[in-house]
PDB file of C-alpha atoms in Angstrom:
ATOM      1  CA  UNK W 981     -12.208 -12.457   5.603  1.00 52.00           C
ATOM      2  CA  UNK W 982      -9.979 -14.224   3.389  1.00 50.00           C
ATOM      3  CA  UNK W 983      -6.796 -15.615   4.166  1.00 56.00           C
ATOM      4  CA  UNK W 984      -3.526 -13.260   2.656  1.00 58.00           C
ATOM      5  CA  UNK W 985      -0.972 -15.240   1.220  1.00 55.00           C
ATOM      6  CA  UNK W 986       2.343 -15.352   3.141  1.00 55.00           C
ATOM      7  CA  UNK W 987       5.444 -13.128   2.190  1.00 52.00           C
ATOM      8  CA  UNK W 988       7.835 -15.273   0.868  1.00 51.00           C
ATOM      9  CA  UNK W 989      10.567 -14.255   3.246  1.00 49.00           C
ATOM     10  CA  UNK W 990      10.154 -14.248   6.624  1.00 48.00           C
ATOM     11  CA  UNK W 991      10.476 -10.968   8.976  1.00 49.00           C
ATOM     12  CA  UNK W 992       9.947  -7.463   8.000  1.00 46.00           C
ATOM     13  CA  UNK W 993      11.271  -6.305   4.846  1.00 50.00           C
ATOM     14  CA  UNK W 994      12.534  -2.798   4.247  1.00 49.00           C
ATOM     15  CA  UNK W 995      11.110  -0.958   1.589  1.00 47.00           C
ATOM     16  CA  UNK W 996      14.021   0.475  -1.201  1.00 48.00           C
ATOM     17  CA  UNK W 997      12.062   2.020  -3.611  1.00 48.00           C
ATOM     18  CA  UNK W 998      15.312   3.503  -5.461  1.00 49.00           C
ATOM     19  CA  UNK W 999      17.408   0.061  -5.366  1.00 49.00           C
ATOM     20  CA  UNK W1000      14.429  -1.946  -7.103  1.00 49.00           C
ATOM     21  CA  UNK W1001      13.625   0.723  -9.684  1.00 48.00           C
ATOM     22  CA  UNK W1002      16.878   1.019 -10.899  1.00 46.00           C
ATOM     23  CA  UNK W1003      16.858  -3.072 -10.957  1.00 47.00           C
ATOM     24  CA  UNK W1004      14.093  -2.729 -13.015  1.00 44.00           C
ATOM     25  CA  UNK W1005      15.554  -0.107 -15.434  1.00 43.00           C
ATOM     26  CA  UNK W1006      18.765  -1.724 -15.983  1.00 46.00           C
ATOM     27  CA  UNK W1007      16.644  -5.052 -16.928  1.00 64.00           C
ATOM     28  CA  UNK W1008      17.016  -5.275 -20.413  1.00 79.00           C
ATOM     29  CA  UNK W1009      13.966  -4.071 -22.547  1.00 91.00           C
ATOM     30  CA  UNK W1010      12.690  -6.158 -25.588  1.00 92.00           C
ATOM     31  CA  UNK W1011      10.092  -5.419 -28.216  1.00 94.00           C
ATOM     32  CA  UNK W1012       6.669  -6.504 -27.646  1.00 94.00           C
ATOM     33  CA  UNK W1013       7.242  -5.884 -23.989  1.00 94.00           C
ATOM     34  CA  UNK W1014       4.225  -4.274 -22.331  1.00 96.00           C
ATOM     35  CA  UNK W1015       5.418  -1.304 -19.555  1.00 96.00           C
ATOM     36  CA  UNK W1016       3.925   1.343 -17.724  1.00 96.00           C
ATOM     37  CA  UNK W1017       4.887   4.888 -18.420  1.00 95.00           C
ATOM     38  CA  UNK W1018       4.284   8.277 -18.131  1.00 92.00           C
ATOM     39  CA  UNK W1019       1.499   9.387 -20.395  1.00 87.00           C
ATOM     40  CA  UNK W1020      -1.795  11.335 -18.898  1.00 77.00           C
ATOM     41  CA  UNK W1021      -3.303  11.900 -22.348  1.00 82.00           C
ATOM     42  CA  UNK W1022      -3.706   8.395 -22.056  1.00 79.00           C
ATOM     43  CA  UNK W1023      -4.028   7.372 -18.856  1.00 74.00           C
ATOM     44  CA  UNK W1024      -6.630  10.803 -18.134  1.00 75.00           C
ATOM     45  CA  UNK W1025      -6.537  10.620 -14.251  1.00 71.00           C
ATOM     46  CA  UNK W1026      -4.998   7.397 -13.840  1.00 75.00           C
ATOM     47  CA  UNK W1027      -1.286   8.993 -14.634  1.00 83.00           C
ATOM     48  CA  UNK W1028       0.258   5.725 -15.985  1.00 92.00           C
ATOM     49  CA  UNK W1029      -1.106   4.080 -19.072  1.00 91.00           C
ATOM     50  CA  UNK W1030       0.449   0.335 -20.131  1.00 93.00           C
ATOM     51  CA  UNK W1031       1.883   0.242 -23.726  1.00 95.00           C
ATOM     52  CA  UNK W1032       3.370  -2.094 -25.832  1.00 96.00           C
ATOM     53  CA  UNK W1033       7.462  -1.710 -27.058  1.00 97.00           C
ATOM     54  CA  UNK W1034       7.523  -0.910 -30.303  1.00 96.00           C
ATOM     55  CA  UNK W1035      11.552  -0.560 -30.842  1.00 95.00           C
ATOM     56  CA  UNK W1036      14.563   0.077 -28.872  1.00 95.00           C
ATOM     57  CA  UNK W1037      17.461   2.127 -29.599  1.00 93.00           C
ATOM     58  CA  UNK W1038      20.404   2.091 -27.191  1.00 90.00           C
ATOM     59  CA  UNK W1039      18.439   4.042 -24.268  1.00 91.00           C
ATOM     60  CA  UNK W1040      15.589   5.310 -26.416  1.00 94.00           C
ATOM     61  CA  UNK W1041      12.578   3.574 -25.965  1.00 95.00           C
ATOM     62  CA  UNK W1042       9.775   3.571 -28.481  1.00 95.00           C
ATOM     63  CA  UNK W1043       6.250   2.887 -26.581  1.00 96.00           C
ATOM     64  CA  UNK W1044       2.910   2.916 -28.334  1.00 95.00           C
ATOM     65  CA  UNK W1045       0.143   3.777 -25.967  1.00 93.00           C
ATOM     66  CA  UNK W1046      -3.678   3.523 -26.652  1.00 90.00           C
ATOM     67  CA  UNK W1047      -7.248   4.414 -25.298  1.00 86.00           C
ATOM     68  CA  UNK W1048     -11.000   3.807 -26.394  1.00 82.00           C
ATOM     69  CA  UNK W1049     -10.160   6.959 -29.037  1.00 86.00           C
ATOM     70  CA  UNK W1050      -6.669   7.351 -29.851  1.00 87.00           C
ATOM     71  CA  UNK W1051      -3.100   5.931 -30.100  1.00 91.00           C
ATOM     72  CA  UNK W1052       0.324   7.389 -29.952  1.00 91.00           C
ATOM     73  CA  UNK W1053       4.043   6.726 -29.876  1.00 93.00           C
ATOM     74  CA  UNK W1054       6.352   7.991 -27.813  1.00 93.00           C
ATOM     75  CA  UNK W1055      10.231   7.937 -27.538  1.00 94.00           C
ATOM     76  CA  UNK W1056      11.336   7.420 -23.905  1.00 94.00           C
ATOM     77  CA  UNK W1057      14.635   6.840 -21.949  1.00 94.00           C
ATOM     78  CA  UNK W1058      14.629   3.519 -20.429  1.00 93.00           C
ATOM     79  CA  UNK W1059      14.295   4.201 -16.989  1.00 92.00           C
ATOM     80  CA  UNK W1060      10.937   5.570 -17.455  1.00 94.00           C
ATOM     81  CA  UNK W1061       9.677   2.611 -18.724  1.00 95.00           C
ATOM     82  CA  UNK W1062       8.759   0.438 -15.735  1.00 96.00           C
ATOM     83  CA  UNK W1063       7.859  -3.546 -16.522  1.00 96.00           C
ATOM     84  CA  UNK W1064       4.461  -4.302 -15.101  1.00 96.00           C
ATOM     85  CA  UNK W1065       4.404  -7.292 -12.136  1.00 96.00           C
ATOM     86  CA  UNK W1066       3.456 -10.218 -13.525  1.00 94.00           C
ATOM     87  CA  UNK W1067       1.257 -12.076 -10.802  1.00 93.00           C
ATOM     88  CA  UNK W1068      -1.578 -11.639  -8.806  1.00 96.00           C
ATOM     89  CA  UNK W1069      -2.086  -8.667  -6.232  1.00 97.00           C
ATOM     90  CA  UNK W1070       0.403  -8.890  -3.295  1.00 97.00           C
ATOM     91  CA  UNK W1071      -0.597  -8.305   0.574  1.00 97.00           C
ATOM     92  CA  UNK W1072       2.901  -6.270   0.458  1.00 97.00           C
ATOM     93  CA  UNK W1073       4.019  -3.980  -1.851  1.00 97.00           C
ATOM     94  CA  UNK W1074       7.441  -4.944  -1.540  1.00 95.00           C
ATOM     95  CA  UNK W1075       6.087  -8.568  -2.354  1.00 96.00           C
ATOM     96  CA  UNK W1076       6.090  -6.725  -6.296  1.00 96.00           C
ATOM     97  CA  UNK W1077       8.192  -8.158  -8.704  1.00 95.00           C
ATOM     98  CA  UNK W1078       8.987  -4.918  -9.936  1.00 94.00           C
ATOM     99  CA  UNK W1079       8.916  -2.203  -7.596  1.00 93.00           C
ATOM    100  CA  UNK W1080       7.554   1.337  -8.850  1.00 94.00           C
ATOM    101  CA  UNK W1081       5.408   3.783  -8.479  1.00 94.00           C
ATOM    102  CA  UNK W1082       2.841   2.325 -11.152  1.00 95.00           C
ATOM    103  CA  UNK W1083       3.470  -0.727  -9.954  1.00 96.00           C
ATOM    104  CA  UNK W1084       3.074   0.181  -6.543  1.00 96.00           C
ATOM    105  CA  UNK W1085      -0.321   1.975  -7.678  1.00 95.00           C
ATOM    106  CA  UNK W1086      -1.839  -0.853  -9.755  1.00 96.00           C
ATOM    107  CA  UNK W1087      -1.266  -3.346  -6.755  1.00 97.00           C
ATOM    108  CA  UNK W1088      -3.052  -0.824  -4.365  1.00 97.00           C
ATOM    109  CA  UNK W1089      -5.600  -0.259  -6.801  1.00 96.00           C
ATOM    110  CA  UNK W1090      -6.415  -4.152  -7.889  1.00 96.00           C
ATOM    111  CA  UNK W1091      -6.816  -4.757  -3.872  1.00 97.00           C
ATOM    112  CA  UNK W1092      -8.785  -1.909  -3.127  1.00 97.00           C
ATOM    113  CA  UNK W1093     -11.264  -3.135  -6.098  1.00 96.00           C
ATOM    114  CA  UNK W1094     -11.598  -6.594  -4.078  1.00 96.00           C
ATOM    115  CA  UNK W1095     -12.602  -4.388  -0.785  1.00 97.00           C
ATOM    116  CA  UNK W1096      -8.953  -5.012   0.294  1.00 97.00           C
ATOM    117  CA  UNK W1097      -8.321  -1.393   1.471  1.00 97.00           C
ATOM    118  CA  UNK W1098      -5.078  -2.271   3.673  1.00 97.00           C
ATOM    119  CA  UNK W1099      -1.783  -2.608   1.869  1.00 97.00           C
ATOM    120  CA  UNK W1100       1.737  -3.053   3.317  1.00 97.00           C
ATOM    121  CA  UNK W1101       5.219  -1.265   2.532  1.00 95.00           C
ATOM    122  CA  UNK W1102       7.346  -2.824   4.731  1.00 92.00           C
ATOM    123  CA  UNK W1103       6.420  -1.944   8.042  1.00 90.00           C
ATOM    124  CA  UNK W1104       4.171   0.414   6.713  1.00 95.00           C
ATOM    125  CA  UNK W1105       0.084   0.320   6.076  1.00 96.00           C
ATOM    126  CA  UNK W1106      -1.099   2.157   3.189  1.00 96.00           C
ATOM    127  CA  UNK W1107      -4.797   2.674   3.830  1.00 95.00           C
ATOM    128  CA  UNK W1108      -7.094   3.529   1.157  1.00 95.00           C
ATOM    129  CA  UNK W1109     -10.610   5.387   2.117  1.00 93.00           C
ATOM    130  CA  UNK W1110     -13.571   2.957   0.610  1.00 93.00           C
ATOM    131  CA  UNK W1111     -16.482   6.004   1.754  1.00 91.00           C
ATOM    132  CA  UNK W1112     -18.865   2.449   2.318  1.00 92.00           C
ATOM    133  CA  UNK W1113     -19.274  -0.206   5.135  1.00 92.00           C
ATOM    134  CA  UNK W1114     -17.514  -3.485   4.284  1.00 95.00           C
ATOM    135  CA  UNK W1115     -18.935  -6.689   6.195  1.00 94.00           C
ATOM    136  CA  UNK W1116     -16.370  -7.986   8.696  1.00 94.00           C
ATOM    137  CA  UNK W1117     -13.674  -5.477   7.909  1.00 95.00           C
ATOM    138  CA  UNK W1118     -13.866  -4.536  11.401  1.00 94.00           C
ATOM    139  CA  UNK W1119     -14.645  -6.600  15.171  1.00 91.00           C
ATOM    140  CA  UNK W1120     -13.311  -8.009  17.956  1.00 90.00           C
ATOM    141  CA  UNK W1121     -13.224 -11.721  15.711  1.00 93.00           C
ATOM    142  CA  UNK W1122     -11.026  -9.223  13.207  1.00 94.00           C
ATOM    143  CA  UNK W1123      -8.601  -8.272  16.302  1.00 93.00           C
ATOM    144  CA  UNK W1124      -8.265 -11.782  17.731  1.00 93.00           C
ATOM    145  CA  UNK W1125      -7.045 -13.207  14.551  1.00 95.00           C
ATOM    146  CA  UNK W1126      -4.049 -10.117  15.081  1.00 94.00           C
ATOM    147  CA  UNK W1127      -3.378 -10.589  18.657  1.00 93.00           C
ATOM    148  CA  UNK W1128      -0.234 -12.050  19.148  1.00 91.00           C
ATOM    149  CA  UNK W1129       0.811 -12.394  15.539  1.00 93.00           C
ATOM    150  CA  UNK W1130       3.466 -10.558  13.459  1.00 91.00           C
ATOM    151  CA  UNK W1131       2.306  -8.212  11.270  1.00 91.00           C
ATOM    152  CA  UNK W1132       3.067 -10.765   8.325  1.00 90.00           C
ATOM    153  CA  UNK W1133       1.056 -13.701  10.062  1.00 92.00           C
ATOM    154  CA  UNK W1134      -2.547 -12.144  10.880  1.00 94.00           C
ATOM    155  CA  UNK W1135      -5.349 -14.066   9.355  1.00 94.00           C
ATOM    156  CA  UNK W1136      -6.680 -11.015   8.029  1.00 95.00           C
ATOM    157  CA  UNK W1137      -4.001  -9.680   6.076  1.00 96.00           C
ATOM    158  CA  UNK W1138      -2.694  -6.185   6.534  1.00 97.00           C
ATOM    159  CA  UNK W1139      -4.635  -4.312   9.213  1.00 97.00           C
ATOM    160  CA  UNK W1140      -4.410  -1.568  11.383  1.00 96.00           C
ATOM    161  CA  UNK W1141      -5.645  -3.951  13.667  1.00 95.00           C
ATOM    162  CA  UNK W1142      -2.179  -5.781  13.368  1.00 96.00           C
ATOM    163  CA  UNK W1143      -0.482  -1.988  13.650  1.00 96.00           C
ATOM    164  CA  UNK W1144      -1.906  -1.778  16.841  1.00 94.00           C
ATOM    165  CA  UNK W1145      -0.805  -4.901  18.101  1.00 94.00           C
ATOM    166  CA  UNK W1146       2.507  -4.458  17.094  1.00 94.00           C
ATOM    167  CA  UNK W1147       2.805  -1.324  18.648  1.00 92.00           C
ATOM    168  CA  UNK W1148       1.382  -2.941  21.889  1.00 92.00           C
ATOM    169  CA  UNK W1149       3.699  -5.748  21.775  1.00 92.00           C
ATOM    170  CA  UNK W1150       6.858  -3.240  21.516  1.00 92.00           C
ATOM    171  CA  UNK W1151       5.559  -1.134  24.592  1.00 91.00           C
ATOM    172  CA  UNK W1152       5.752  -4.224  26.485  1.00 90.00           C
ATOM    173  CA  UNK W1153       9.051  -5.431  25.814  1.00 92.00           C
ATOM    174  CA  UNK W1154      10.790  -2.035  25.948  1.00 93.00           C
ATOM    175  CA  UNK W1155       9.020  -0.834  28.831  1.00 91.00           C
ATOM    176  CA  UNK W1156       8.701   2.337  26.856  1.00 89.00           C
ATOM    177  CA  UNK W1157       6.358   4.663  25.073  1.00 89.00           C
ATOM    178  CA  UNK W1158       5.791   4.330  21.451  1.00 88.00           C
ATOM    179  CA  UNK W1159       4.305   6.161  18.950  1.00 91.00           C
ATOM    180  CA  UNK W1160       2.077   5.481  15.695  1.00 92.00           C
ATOM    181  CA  UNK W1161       1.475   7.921  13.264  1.00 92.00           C
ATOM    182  CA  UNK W1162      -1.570   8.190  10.846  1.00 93.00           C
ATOM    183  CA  UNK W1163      -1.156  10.465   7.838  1.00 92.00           C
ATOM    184  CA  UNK W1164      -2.803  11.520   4.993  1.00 91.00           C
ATOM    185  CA  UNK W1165      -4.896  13.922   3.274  1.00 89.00           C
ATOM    186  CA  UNK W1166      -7.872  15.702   4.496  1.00 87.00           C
ATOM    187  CA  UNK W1167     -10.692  13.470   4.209  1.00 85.00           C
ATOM    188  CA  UNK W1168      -8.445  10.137   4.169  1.00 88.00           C
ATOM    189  CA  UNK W1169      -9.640   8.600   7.423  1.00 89.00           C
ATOM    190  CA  UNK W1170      -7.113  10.002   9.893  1.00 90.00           C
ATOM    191  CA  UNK W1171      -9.788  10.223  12.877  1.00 89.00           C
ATOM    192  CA  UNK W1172     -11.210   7.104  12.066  1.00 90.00           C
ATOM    193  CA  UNK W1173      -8.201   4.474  12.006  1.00 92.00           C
ATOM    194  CA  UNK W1174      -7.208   6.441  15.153  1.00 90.00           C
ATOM    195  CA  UNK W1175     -10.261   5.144  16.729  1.00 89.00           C
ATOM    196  CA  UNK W1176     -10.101   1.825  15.533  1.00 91.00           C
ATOM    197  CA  UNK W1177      -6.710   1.745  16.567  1.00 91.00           C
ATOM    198  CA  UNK W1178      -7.594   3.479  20.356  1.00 88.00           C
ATOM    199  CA  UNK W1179     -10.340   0.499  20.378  1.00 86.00           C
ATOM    200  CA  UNK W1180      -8.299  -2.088  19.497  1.00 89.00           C
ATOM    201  CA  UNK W1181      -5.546  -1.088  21.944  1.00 88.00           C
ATOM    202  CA  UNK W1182      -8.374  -1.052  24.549  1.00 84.00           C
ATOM    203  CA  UNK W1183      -9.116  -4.132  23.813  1.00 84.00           C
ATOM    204  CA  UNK W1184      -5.534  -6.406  24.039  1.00 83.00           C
ATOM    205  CA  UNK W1185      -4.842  -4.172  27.393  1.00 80.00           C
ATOM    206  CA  UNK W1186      -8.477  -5.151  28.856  1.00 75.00           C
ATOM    207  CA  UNK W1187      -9.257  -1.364  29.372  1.00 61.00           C
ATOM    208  CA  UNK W1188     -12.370  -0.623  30.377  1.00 55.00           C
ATOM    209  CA  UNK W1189     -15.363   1.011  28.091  1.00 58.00           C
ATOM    210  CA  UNK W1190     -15.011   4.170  30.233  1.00 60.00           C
ATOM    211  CA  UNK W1191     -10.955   3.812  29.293  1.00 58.00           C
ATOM    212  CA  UNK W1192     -11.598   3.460  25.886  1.00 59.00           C
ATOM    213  CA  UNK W1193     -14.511   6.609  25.707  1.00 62.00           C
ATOM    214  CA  UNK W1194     -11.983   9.003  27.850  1.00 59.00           C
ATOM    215  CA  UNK W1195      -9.172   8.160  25.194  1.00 56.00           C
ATOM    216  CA  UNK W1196     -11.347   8.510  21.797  1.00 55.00           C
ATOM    217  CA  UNK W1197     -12.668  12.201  23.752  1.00 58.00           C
ATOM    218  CA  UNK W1198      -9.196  12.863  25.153  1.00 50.00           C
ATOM    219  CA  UNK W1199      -8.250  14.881  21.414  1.00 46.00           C
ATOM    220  CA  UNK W1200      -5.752  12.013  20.163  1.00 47.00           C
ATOM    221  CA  UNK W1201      -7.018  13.283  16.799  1.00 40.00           C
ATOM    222  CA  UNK W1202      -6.440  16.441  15.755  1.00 40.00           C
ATOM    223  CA  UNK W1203      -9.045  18.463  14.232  1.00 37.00           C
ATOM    224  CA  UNK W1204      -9.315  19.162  10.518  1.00 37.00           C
ATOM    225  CA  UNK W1205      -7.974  22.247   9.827  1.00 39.00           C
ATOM    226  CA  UNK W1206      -4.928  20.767  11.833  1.00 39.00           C
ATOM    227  CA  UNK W1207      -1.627  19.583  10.315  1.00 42.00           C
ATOM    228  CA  UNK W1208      -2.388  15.995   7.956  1.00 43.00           C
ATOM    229  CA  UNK W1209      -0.877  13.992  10.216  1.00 43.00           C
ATOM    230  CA  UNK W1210      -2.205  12.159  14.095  1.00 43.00           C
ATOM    231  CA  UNK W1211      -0.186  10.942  16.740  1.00 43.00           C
ATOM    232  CA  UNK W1212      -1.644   8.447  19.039  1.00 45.00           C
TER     233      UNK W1212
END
């Protein structure tokens, strides 16, 4: 796999979603601009839709949006007019330039179109169901290049590999249980990063294959008609 580029600051970095929209509101607005907003005749499933700043007046926003058979105009308030980032796809969402939701979902969605189906928020791994097999997503080569790295520093790039590891790493030095939760909708993957993340555990203790078949039998996952959410 290819190497993810480095955050630019070092350590974990809090996700505030609120602070960083509001940054991005308050940024002035000029014409030409192109934002994301609000506009599902547009956008059809997709939500968001970019358009282009037609005029600006005071707080009122005038944004022309277009598609393959139509274009329209509409007058919004600022602050639902959200500037797009400007560079590549980022390893961590909070990496964005502007932080949003469409932002947020147009990173997530560029990676997962390059097979990248792992995203960090923080300290948090959005995972993002791909329904195929990608080549060397997944192996013990995958869980060496997490084992003992931050998060941040795996050769891999996010990974629930690296989830596991960390969670590993802070049993150890507390001496004390921990706890990771996988959520999501039905369908999402729930029982499968659990095992993934039972194997790689496994693994970086040196359990045993029995160890590791007991624990992916022992009902760590919940079943489906069971609340979206697994503890392990």
């Amino acid at each position: 796999m290819a190497d993810e580029p480095a955050p630019e600051k070092k350590g974990p970095r809090k996700l505030v979603l609120g602070q960083k929209e509001k940054k991005t509101s308050e940024r002035k607005l000029k014409e030409g601009q192109r934002v994301w907003v609000k506009d599902t005749s547009i956008a059809g499933t997709d939500y968001f839709a970019l358009g282009n700043v037609l005029a600006i007046n005071g707080n009122k926003i005038t944004v022309e949006t277009a598609n393959d058979t139509k274009t329209q105009e509409l007058i919004l308030p600022s602050h639902e007019c959200h500037l797009p980032h400007p560079g590549e796809p980022v390893p961590d969402h909070c990496q964005l330039m502007f932080l949003s939701q469409p932002t947020l979902l147009e990173n997530t969605r560029k990676r997962f179109l390059k097979d990248k189906i792992y995203t960090y928020v923080g300290e948090i791994l959005v995972a993002v169901n791909p329904f195929k097999l990608i080549q060397g997503l997944y192996g013990t080569e995958v869980m060496a290049q997490c084992r003992g790295k931050k998060t941040w520093q795996a050769a891999c790039g996010p990974h629930v590999y690296a989830i596991a590891e960390k969670g590993y790493v802070a049993m150890k030095k507390s001496s004390g249980n921990q706890c990771i939760v996988v959520s999501g909708e039905s369908g999402a993957g729930k029982t499968e990063t659990t095992k993934l993340l039972v194997a790689c555990l496994a693994l970086v203790s040196n359990s045993s294959g029995a160890i590791v078949e007991a624990a992916l039998e022992s009902g760590c996952a919940y079943p489906h008609d069971a609340p979206p959410w697994t503890y392990c």
